[in-house]
Amino acid sequence: MGFEDELERVINQTREKQAIWEKEVAEMRKKSFATICVHGAYTPEEALRNNSGAMIEPVYSSSAQAFENAYWLEAALSYKIPSWVYSRIANPTIGYLELVLAMLESYHQPINASAFCTSSGMSAVKTATEPFLVNLRGGGNGEKKNLVSMAQCYGGTFQLFNERYRRERGIEVRWIEDPANASEWEEKIDENTRFIYGEMPSNPGLMIFDVEPVAEIAHKHGVPLIIDSTVATPALMRPFEHGADIIVHSLTKSITASGRVIGGALVSRENIVWKAAPDDQIRHDFAGWVKLWPARDAGPCMSAETAAHSLDSLKTLRMRMDCMSRSTMEVAEFLEAHTMVESVNYLGLENHPLHALAKKYLKLVDSDENRYGHLLSFTVKGGLENTRLVFNRLRMIFRATDLGRIKSVATIPSVSTHQQQGEEGRRLAKIPANMIRLSIGAEDVRDIINELDSALGAVH
Ligand SMILES: *Cc1c(COP(=O)(O)O)cnc(C)c1O
């Protein structure tokens, strides 16, 4: 038999195997959200077929994959068969995580999605945005480019856009100061805009915007809407339902609530809107393309150990987001009534200016109930001095720049996560000096409230 025939045999053999798995995954996709969290693409058949029956996704702690012969090697390295090759490109453990994330973000929607996991949330933001900023006509740096983003985004994202993209590469960054006002997005976007970026909700300011009209504006201009959905998680909102093209996550946060690892993901819907796309196949499976091409050459890959930690934690995502959101609502009500608290920022509070919009977008999946997440912030009367005193009195709640944990965590954004962006950056991001951000965990809410009550007792 000739070389071409052998190659074709290999391709057909793997295609058949792949088709069987795809059928199993399609069956799983019809089930409820909590069920998909638990099982994802790791069916009993998959366990038996590829993993000696291992009950749980094994950790493929191996740099590379070995091949039977030249045909298999060639088919794999030319991406003609599903294979993993080398752990900078792909890895089976990470593959299971990518599949379940894609399933959850496209949950019960008539679209397919794909995902690519990265070493951190920041590398997810970078790998999701960078392909839109290259010189699409090749060569010179003459192309005018801008990106439009809400100003109240995560501190690292603000720095990436403002320092790395704007200052170092000369890309114009157009900040949206009032993201809830759709006409500001409309005004700032033009024919040189490469993508539109928002957080739903933002960390730590809890800003949100009306995704549907903003997606329409983006699509009218032929550019993708990219949403960082770290704070909401797919348990509370799935941005594809509202027109987003690409979703980024810091898996470090709620998705891996244990707090053991740093990780990120980008998830794309099929056929993203991108008028300047080099070809249709790239629009069709953007995450898959990023993974196999630009990311292969840059190396922002996740480790298999990280993927295993994320998979473990993801299995309880829905119940955790439900429990933590309920507790956060109670904490917000307690803080609002406290005399030493100047203001409370929680989307679940009825007097919050964005409450009606939050009600539209944040719901516990597979229920009719609104849940507003585990993140809130409040300001302490008496400025930064008093804020430090209250913060220093915390006993059980950890002081750390972290969130989404199974344990409650507090930070002062103005002196930590948002310190580097300076006063002007903090004004844009609406981060007052006396703000404490709280990420509520799964402790008994009475213990959390008691602790906050005694910490606030430190100031008068
Ligand atoms: C933490 C965070 C990031 C960055 O994620 P890392 O995993 O820390 O790199 C991005 N976006 C949001 C909203 C975050 O909270």
Coordinates of C-alpha atoms and ligand atoms in Angstrom, one line a residue:
M1 CA 0.0 0.0 0.0
G2 CA 1.2 3.5 -0.8
F3 CA 1.9 6.2 1.6
E4 CA -1.3 8.2 0.7
D5 CA -3.5 5.1 1.3
E6 CA -1.9 4.5 4.7
L7 CA -2.5 8.1 5.6
E8 CA -6.1 7.9 4.6
R9 CA -6.6 4.7 6.6
V10 CA -5.3 6.4 9.7
I11 CA -7.6 9.4 9.1
N12 CA -10.7 7.3 8.6
Q13 CA -10.0 5.2 11.6
T14 CA -9.7 8.2 13.9
R15 CA -12.7 9.9 12.3
E16 CA -14.9 6.9 13.2
K17 CA -13.7 6.9 16.8
Q18 CA -14.3 10.7 17.0
A19 CA -17.8 10.4 15.5
I20 CA -18.8 7.9 18.3
W21 CA -17.5 10.3 21.0
E22 CA -19.2 13.2 19.4
K23 CA -22.5 11.4 19.5
E24 CA -22.0 10.7 23.2
V25 CA -21.2 14.4 23.8
A26 CA -24.3 15.5 21.8
E27 CA -26.4 13.3 24.1
M28 CA -24.8 14.9 27.2
R29 CA -25.5 18.4 25.8
K30 CA -29.2 17.7 26.0
K31 CA -29.0 17.2 29.8
S32 CA -29.3 19.8 32.5
F33 CA -26.6 22.3 33.3
A34 CA -25.7 20.7 36.7
T35 CA -25.4 17.3 35.0
I36 CA -23.1 18.7 32.3
C37 CA -20.9 20.3 35.1
V38 CA -20.5 16.9 36.6
H39 CA -19.9 14.8 33.5
G40 CA -18.9 17.1 30.6
A41 CA -17.4 15.2 27.8
Y42 CA -16.0 12.5 30.0
T43 CA -18.5 9.7 29.5
P44 CA -18.2 6.1 30.8
E45 CA -17.5 5.1 27.2
E46 CA -14.7 7.6 26.9
A47 CA -13.3 6.4 30.2
L48 CA -13.2 2.8 28.9
R49 CA -12.1 3.6 25.4
N50 CA -9.2 5.8 26.2
N51 CA -8.5 5.8 29.9
S52 CA -8.5 2.2 31.2
G53 CA -11.9 2.9 32.8
A54 CA -10.6 5.7 35.1
M55 CA -13.6 7.2 36.9
I56 CA -12.3 10.7 36.7
E57 CA -10.4 12.6 34.1
P58 CA -6.8 11.4 34.4
V59 CA -3.9 13.9 34.7
Y60 CA -1.9 13.4 31.5
S61 CA 1.4 14.5 33.0
S62 CA 3.4 13.9 29.9
S63 CA 5.1 16.4 27.6
A64 CA 4.4 14.6 24.4
Q65 CA 2.4 11.9 22.7
A66 CA 4.0 8.9 21.0
F67 CA 2.9 7.5 17.6
E68 CA 2.8 4.0 16.1
N69 CA 4.4 4.9 12.8
A70 CA 5.2 7.6 10.3
Y71 CA 1.6 7.7 9.0
W72 CA 0.2 8.5 12.4
L73 CA 2.9 11.0 13.1
E74 CA 2.3 12.8 9.8
A75 CA -1.5 12.8 10.2
A76 CA -1.2 14.2 13.7
L77 CA 1.4 16.9 13.0
S78 CA -0.6 18.2 10.0
Y79 CA -3.7 18.4 12.2
K80 CA -5.5 15.9 10.0
I81 CA -6.6 13.7 13.0
P82 CA -7.6 14.6 16.5
S83 CA -4.5 14.1 18.5
W84 CA -2.6 16.0 21.1
V85 CA 1.0 15.7 19.9
Y86 CA 2.8 17.9 22.4
S87 CA 1.5 19.5 25.6
R88 CA 2.2 23.0 24.4
I89 CA -0.3 22.4 21.6
A90 CA -2.8 20.2 23.3
N91 CA -3.2 17.6 26.1
P92 CA -6.1 15.2 26.8
T93 CA -6.8 16.5 30.4
I94 CA -7.0 20.0 29.1
G95 CA -9.1 18.8 26.2
Y96 CA -11.8 17.5 28.6
L97 CA -11.9 20.9 30.3
E98 CA -12.1 22.7 27.0
L99 CA -15.0 20.6 25.9
V100 CA -17.0 21.0 29.1
L101 CA -16.5 24.8 29.1
A102 CA -17.7 25.0 25.5
M103 CA -20.7 22.9 26.4
L104 CA -21.6 25.1 29.4
E105 CA -21.2 28.4 27.5
S106 CA -23.4 27.1 24.6
Y107 CA -25.8 25.4 27.0
H108 CA -29.2 24.7 25.3
Q109 CA -28.4 27.1 22.5
P110 CA -28.6 26.1 18.8
I111 CA -24.9 26.9 18.3
N112 CA -21.6 25.1 18.7
A113 CA -18.8 26.5 20.6
S114 CA -15.1 25.7 21.2
A115 CA -12.7 26.5 23.9
F116 CA -9.0 27.0 24.4
C117 CA -7.5 26.9 27.9
T118 CA -4.6 29.1 28.9
S119 CA -2.0 29.5 31.6
S120 CA -4.0 32.4 33.2
G121 CA -7.0 34.7 32.8
M122 CA -4.6 37.4 31.5
S123 CA -3.2 35.1 28.9
A124 CA -6.8 34.3 27.9
V125 CA -7.5 38.0 27.5
K126 CA -4.3 38.5 25.5
T127 CA -4.8 35.4 23.2
A128 CA -8.4 36.4 22.6
T129 CA -7.7 40.0 21.6
E130 CA -4.3 39.9 19.9
P131 CA -5.4 38.2 16.7
F132 CA -7.6 41.2 15.9
L133 CA -4.7 43.7 16.4
V134 CA -2.2 42.3 13.9
N135 CA -1.5 44.0 10.6
L136 CA -4.0 42.1 8.5
R137 CA -2.6 43.3 5.2
G138 CA 0.9 42.2 6.4
G139 CA 4.0 44.3 6.5
G140 CA 4.1 47.9 7.5
N141 CA 2.7 49.5 10.6
G142 CA 0.6 52.1 8.8
E143 CA -2.8 50.6 9.6
K144 CA -4.9 52.7 12.0
K145 CA -6.4 50.5 14.7
N146 CA -8.5 51.1 17.7
L147 CA -10.3 48.9 20.3
V148 CA -13.3 50.0 22.3
S149 CA -13.5 48.7 25.9
M150 CA -15.4 49.6 29.0
A151 CA -13.1 51.5 31.3
Q152 CA -14.2 49.6 34.4
C153 CA -12.4 46.4 33.5
Y154 CA -10.1 44.2 35.6
G155 CA -6.9 46.0 36.5
G156 CA -4.7 43.6 34.5
T157 CA -6.8 44.0 31.4
F158 CA -6.7 47.8 31.8
Q159 CA -2.9 47.6 32.0
L160 CA -2.7 45.2 29.0
F161 CA -4.8 47.6 26.9
N162 CA -3.4 50.8 28.2
E163 CA 0.3 50.0 28.5
R164 CA 1.0 47.1 26.3
Y165 CA -1.4 47.8 23.4
R166 CA -1.7 51.6 23.5
R167 CA 1.6 52.9 24.8
E168 CA 4.0 50.2 23.4
R169 CA 2.2 49.3 20.2
G170 CA 0.4 52.6 19.3
I171 CA -3.1 51.1 19.2
E172 CA -5.7 53.6 20.2
V173 CA -7.8 52.5 23.1
R174 CA -11.3 54.1 23.4
W175 CA -12.6 53.8 26.9
I176 CA -16.3 53.6 27.5
E177 CA -17.0 55.6 30.7
D178 CA -20.7 54.8 31.0
P179 CA -21.1 51.3 29.6
A180 CA -24.8 51.1 30.4
N181 CA -25.3 53.9 27.8
A182 CA -25.4 52.0 24.5
S183 CA -25.0 55.3 22.5
E184 CA -21.5 55.8 24.0
W185 CA -20.5 52.5 22.4
E186 CA -22.1 53.6 19.1
E187 CA -20.2 56.9 19.1
K188 CA -16.8 55.4 19.8
I189 CA -16.7 52.6 17.3
D190 CA -15.7 53.3 13.7
E191 CA -14.2 51.5 10.6
N192 CA -10.8 51.1 12.3
T193 CA -12.2 49.4 15.4
R194 CA -10.9 45.9 15.7
F195 CA -13.0 44.5 18.6
I196 CA -15.3 45.6 21.4
Y197 CA -14.6 44.5 24.9
G198 CA -16.6 44.4 28.1
E199 CA -16.9 42.6 31.5
M200 CA -20.1 41.2 32.8
P201 CA -20.1 42.2 35.6
S202 CA -16.8 44.0 36.0
N203 CA -14.3 43.3 38.8
P204 CA -14.4 45.0 41.2
G205 CA -16.8 47.8 40.2
L206 CA -19.7 45.5 39.2
M207 CA -20.5 47.6 36.2
I208 CA -22.6 45.9 33.6
F209 CA -24.0 46.9 30.2
D210 CA -26.8 46.0 28.0
V211 CA -25.1 43.3 25.9
E212 CA -27.7 42.8 23.2
P213 CA -27.7 46.4 21.7
V214 CA -23.9 46.5 22.1
A215 CA -23.5 43.2 20.2
E216 CA -25.8 44.6 17.5
I217 CA -23.6 47.7 17.2
A218 CA -20.4 45.6 17.0
H219 CA -21.9 43.3 14.4
K220 CA -23.2 46.2 12.3
H221 CA -19.5 47.2 12.1
G222 CA -18.3 43.7 11.4
V223 CA -16.3 43.3 14.6
P224 CA -16.6 40.8 17.4
L225 CA -17.9 41.5 20.9
I226 CA -15.6 39.9 23.5
I227 CA -16.9 39.5 27.0
D228 CA -15.0 38.6 30.2
S229 CA -17.5 36.6 32.1
T230 CA -15.3 35.5 35.0
V231 CA -17.5 37.0 37.7
A232 CA -20.8 35.7 36.4
T233 CA -19.7 32.3 35.2
P234 CA -21.9 30.3 32.9
A235 CA -24.0 29.3 35.9
L236 CA -25.4 32.9 36.0
M237 CA -25.1 34.1 32.4
R238 CA -24.1 32.8 29.0
P239 CA -23.1 35.7 26.9
F240 CA -23.5 33.8 23.6
E241 CA -27.3 33.9 24.2
H242 CA -27.1 37.7 24.0
G243 CA -24.9 38.0 20.9
A244 CA -21.3 37.8 22.2
D245 CA -18.8 36.2 19.9
I246 CA -16.0 35.3 22.3
I247 CA -16.0 34.8 26.1
V248 CA -12.9 34.9 28.3
H249 CA -12.6 33.5 31.8
S250 CA -10.1 33.6 34.5
L251 CA -10.5 30.0 35.6
T252 CA -8.5 31.0 38.6
K253 CA -11.6 32.5 40.2
S254 CA -15.0 30.9 40.7
I255 CA -14.5 28.0 38.3
T256 CA -11.6 26.7 40.3
A257 CA -12.9 27.8 43.7
S258 CA -10.3 25.8 45.7
G259 CA -7.8 28.5 44.8
R260 CA -5.0 26.0 44.0
V261 CA -4.2 27.2 40.5
I262 CA -4.0 30.0 38.0
G263 CA -5.7 29.4 34.7
G264 CA -7.8 30.9 31.9
A265 CA -9.9 30.1 28.9
L266 CA -11.3 31.6 25.8
V267 CA -14.5 30.2 24.4
S268 CA -15.8 31.2 20.9
R269 CA -19.1 30.6 19.2
E270 CA -19.0 29.2 15.8
N271 CA -18.8 31.8 13.0
I272 CA -17.8 34.8 15.0
V273 CA -18.4 38.1 13.3
W274 CA -15.1 39.4 11.9
K275 CA -15.2 41.2 8.6
A276 CA -11.4 41.2 8.3
A277 CA -10.9 37.5 9.0
P278 CA -8.1 35.9 7.0
D279 CA -10.5 33.0 6.1
D280 CA -13.9 31.5 7.0
Q281 CA -12.5 28.5 8.7
I282 CA -10.9 30.8 11.3
R283 CA -14.3 32.5 11.9
H284 CA -15.9 29.1 12.2
D285 CA -13.7 27.8 15.0
F286 CA -11.8 30.8 16.4
A287 CA -10.7 29.1 19.7
G288 CA -9.6 26.0 17.8
W289 CA -7.6 28.1 15.4
V290 CA -6.0 30.2 18.2
K291 CA -5.0 26.9 20.0
L292 CA -3.4 25.2 16.9
W293 CA -1.8 28.3 15.4
P294 CA -1.0 31.5 17.2
A295 CA -0.9 30.0 20.6
R296 CA 1.2 27.1 19.5
D297 CA 3.8 29.6 18.4
A298 CA 3.5 31.7 21.6
G299 CA 3.1 29.0 24.2
P300 CA 0.5 30.4 26.7
C301 CA -0.6 26.8 27.5
M302 CA -2.2 25.5 30.6
S303 CA -0.8 22.5 32.5
A304 CA -2.6 19.2 32.8
E305 CA -2.5 19.5 36.6
T306 CA -4.2 22.8 36.5
A307 CA -6.9 21.4 34.2
A308 CA -7.5 18.6 36.6
H309 CA -8.0 21.1 39.5
S310 CA -10.4 23.1 37.4
L311 CA -12.4 20.1 36.3
D312 CA -12.7 18.9 40.0
S313 CA -14.1 22.3 41.0
L314 CA -16.3 22.9 38.0
K315 CA -18.4 19.8 38.9
T316 CA -20.1 21.8 41.7
L317 CA -20.3 25.2 39.9
R318 CA -24.1 25.6 39.8
M319 CA -24.7 24.8 43.5
R320 CA -21.8 27.0 44.6
M321 CA -22.9 30.0 42.6
D322 CA -26.4 29.6 44.0
C323 CA -25.2 29.3 47.6
M324 CA -22.6 32.0 47.4
S325 CA -25.0 34.4 45.6
R326 CA -27.7 34.0 48.3
S327 CA -25.2 34.6 51.1
T328 CA -23.8 37.7 49.3
M329 CA -27.3 39.1 49.1
E330 CA -27.7 38.8 52.9
V331 CA -24.3 40.3 53.5
A332 CA -25.2 43.2 51.2
E333 CA -28.4 43.9 53.1
F334 CA -26.5 43.7 56.4
L335 CA -23.9 46.2 55.2
E336 CA -26.5 48.6 53.8
A337 CA -28.1 48.9 57.2
H338 CA -24.8 49.5 59.0
T339 CA -24.1 53.1 60.2
M340 CA -20.3 53.0 59.4
V341 CA -20.9 51.9 55.8
E342 CA -21.2 54.8 53.3
S343 CA -22.4 52.8 50.4
V344 CA -22.8 49.2 49.2
N345 CA -22.3 48.2 45.6
Y346 CA -24.2 45.0 44.9
L347 CA -26.3 44.4 41.8
G348 CA -28.9 42.5 43.8
L349 CA -29.9 45.5 45.8
E350 CA -33.0 47.1 44.5
N351 CA -31.7 50.6 44.8
H352 CA -28.7 49.8 42.7
P353 CA -28.9 52.0 39.5
L354 CA -28.2 48.9 37.3
H355 CA -30.5 46.5 39.2
A356 CA -33.0 46.3 36.4
L357 CA -30.3 45.5 33.8
A358 CA -28.8 43.0 36.2
K359 CA -32.2 41.4 36.6
K360 CA -32.3 40.9 32.8
Y361 CA -28.9 39.2 32.5
L362 CA -28.1 37.4 35.8
K363 CA -30.2 34.4 36.5
L364 CA -29.4 31.0 38.0
V365 CA -29.4 28.7 35.1
D366 CA -32.3 26.2 34.9
S367 CA -34.4 28.4 37.2
D368 CA -36.5 31.5 37.0
E369 CA -34.6 33.1 39.9
N370 CA -32.2 36.0 39.7
R371 CA -28.8 35.5 41.4
Y372 CA -26.3 38.3 41.4
G373 CA -23.1 36.5 42.2
H374 CA -20.6 36.4 45.1
L375 CA -18.9 39.7 44.6
L376 CA -19.8 43.0 46.3
S377 CA -18.0 46.1 47.4
F378 CA -18.7 48.7 50.0
T379 CA -17.1 52.0 51.1
V380 CA -16.3 52.8 54.7
K381 CA -17.1 56.2 56.3
G382 CA -14.0 58.1 57.2
G383 CA -11.8 57.5 54.1
L384 CA -8.9 55.2 53.5
E385 CA -7.7 55.4 57.2
N386 CA -10.9 53.9 58.6
T387 CA -11.1 51.4 55.7
R388 CA -7.6 50.1 56.7
L389 CA -8.7 49.7 60.3
V390 CA -11.8 47.7 59.3
F391 CA -9.8 45.6 56.9
N392 CA -7.1 44.9 59.5
R393 CA -9.7 43.7 62.0
L394 CA -10.8 40.8 59.8
R395 CA -10.1 37.4 61.6
M396 CA -11.5 34.6 59.5
I397 CA -11.9 36.4 56.1
F398 CA -8.6 36.3 54.2
R399 CA -7.0 39.5 53.1
A400 CA -5.9 38.8 49.6
T401 CA -6.4 40.0 46.0
D402 CA -8.5 37.0 45.1
L403 CA -12.1 36.2 44.5
G404 CA -14.5 33.3 43.7
R405 CA -13.0 31.3 46.5
I406 CA -14.9 28.7 48.6
K407 CA -13.6 30.9 51.4
S408 CA -14.5 34.6 51.8
V409 CA -11.8 37.0 50.7
A410 CA -11.4 40.8 51.1
T411 CA -9.2 43.4 49.5
I412 CA -8.8 47.1 49.2
P413 CA -8.6 47.6 45.4
S414 CA -7.2 51.2 45.5
V415 CA -4.0 50.0 47.2
S416 CA -3.8 46.5 45.6
T417 CA -5.3 45.5 42.2
H418 CA -5.9 49.0 41.0
Q419 CA -2.8 50.6 42.6
Q420 CA -0.7 50.7 39.4
Q421 CA -3.2 52.4 37.2
G422 CA -2.9 55.7 39.2
E423 CA -5.6 58.2 40.3
E424 CA -6.8 58.9 36.8
G425 CA -7.2 55.2 35.9
R426 CA -9.0 54.7 39.2
R427 CA -11.3 57.6 38.5
L428 CA -12.2 56.1 35.1
A429 CA -12.7 52.7 36.7
K430 CA -14.7 54.2 39.6
I431 CA -12.6 52.8 42.4
P432 CA -12.7 55.1 45.4
A433 CA -9.9 54.9 48.0
N434 CA -12.2 53.7 50.8
M435 CA -13.6 50.7 48.9
I436 CA -13.4 47.2 50.2
R437 CA -14.2 44.4 47.8
L438 CA -15.6 41.2 49.3
S439 CA -15.9 37.9 47.7
I440 CA -18.3 35.8 49.7
G441 CA -17.5 32.1 50.2
A442 CA -19.5 29.1 51.3
E443 CA -19.1 29.6 55.1
D444 CA -22.3 29.9 57.1
V445 CA -23.4 33.4 56.3
R446 CA -24.1 34.2 60.0
D447 CA -20.4 33.8 60.7
I448 CA -19.5 36.1 57.8
I449 CA -21.9 38.8 59.0
N450 CA -20.7 38.5 62.7
E451 CA -17.2 39.0 61.5
L452 CA -18.0 42.1 59.4
D453 CA -20.0 43.5 62.3
S454 CA -17.1 43.3 64.7
A455 CA -14.6 44.6 62.1
L456 CA -16.9 47.6 61.5
G457 CA -17.0 48.1 65.3
A458 CA -13.4 49.3 65.0
V459 CA -14.5 52.6 63.6
H460 CA -17.0 55.2 64.7
Ligands
LIG1 C1 -8.6 37.8 37.9 C2 -9.3 38.3 36.6 C3 -8.6 38.2 35.4 C4 -7.2 37.7 35.3 O1 -7.1 36.4 35.6 P1 -5.8 35.7 36.1 O2 -6.2 34.3 36.1 O3 -5.4 36.3 37.4 O4 -4.7 36.0 35.1 C5 -9.3 38.7 34.3 N1 -10.6 39.2 34.4 C6 -11.2 39.2 35.6 C7 -12.6 39.7 35.6 C8 -10.6 38.8 36.7 O5 -11.3 38.8 37.9

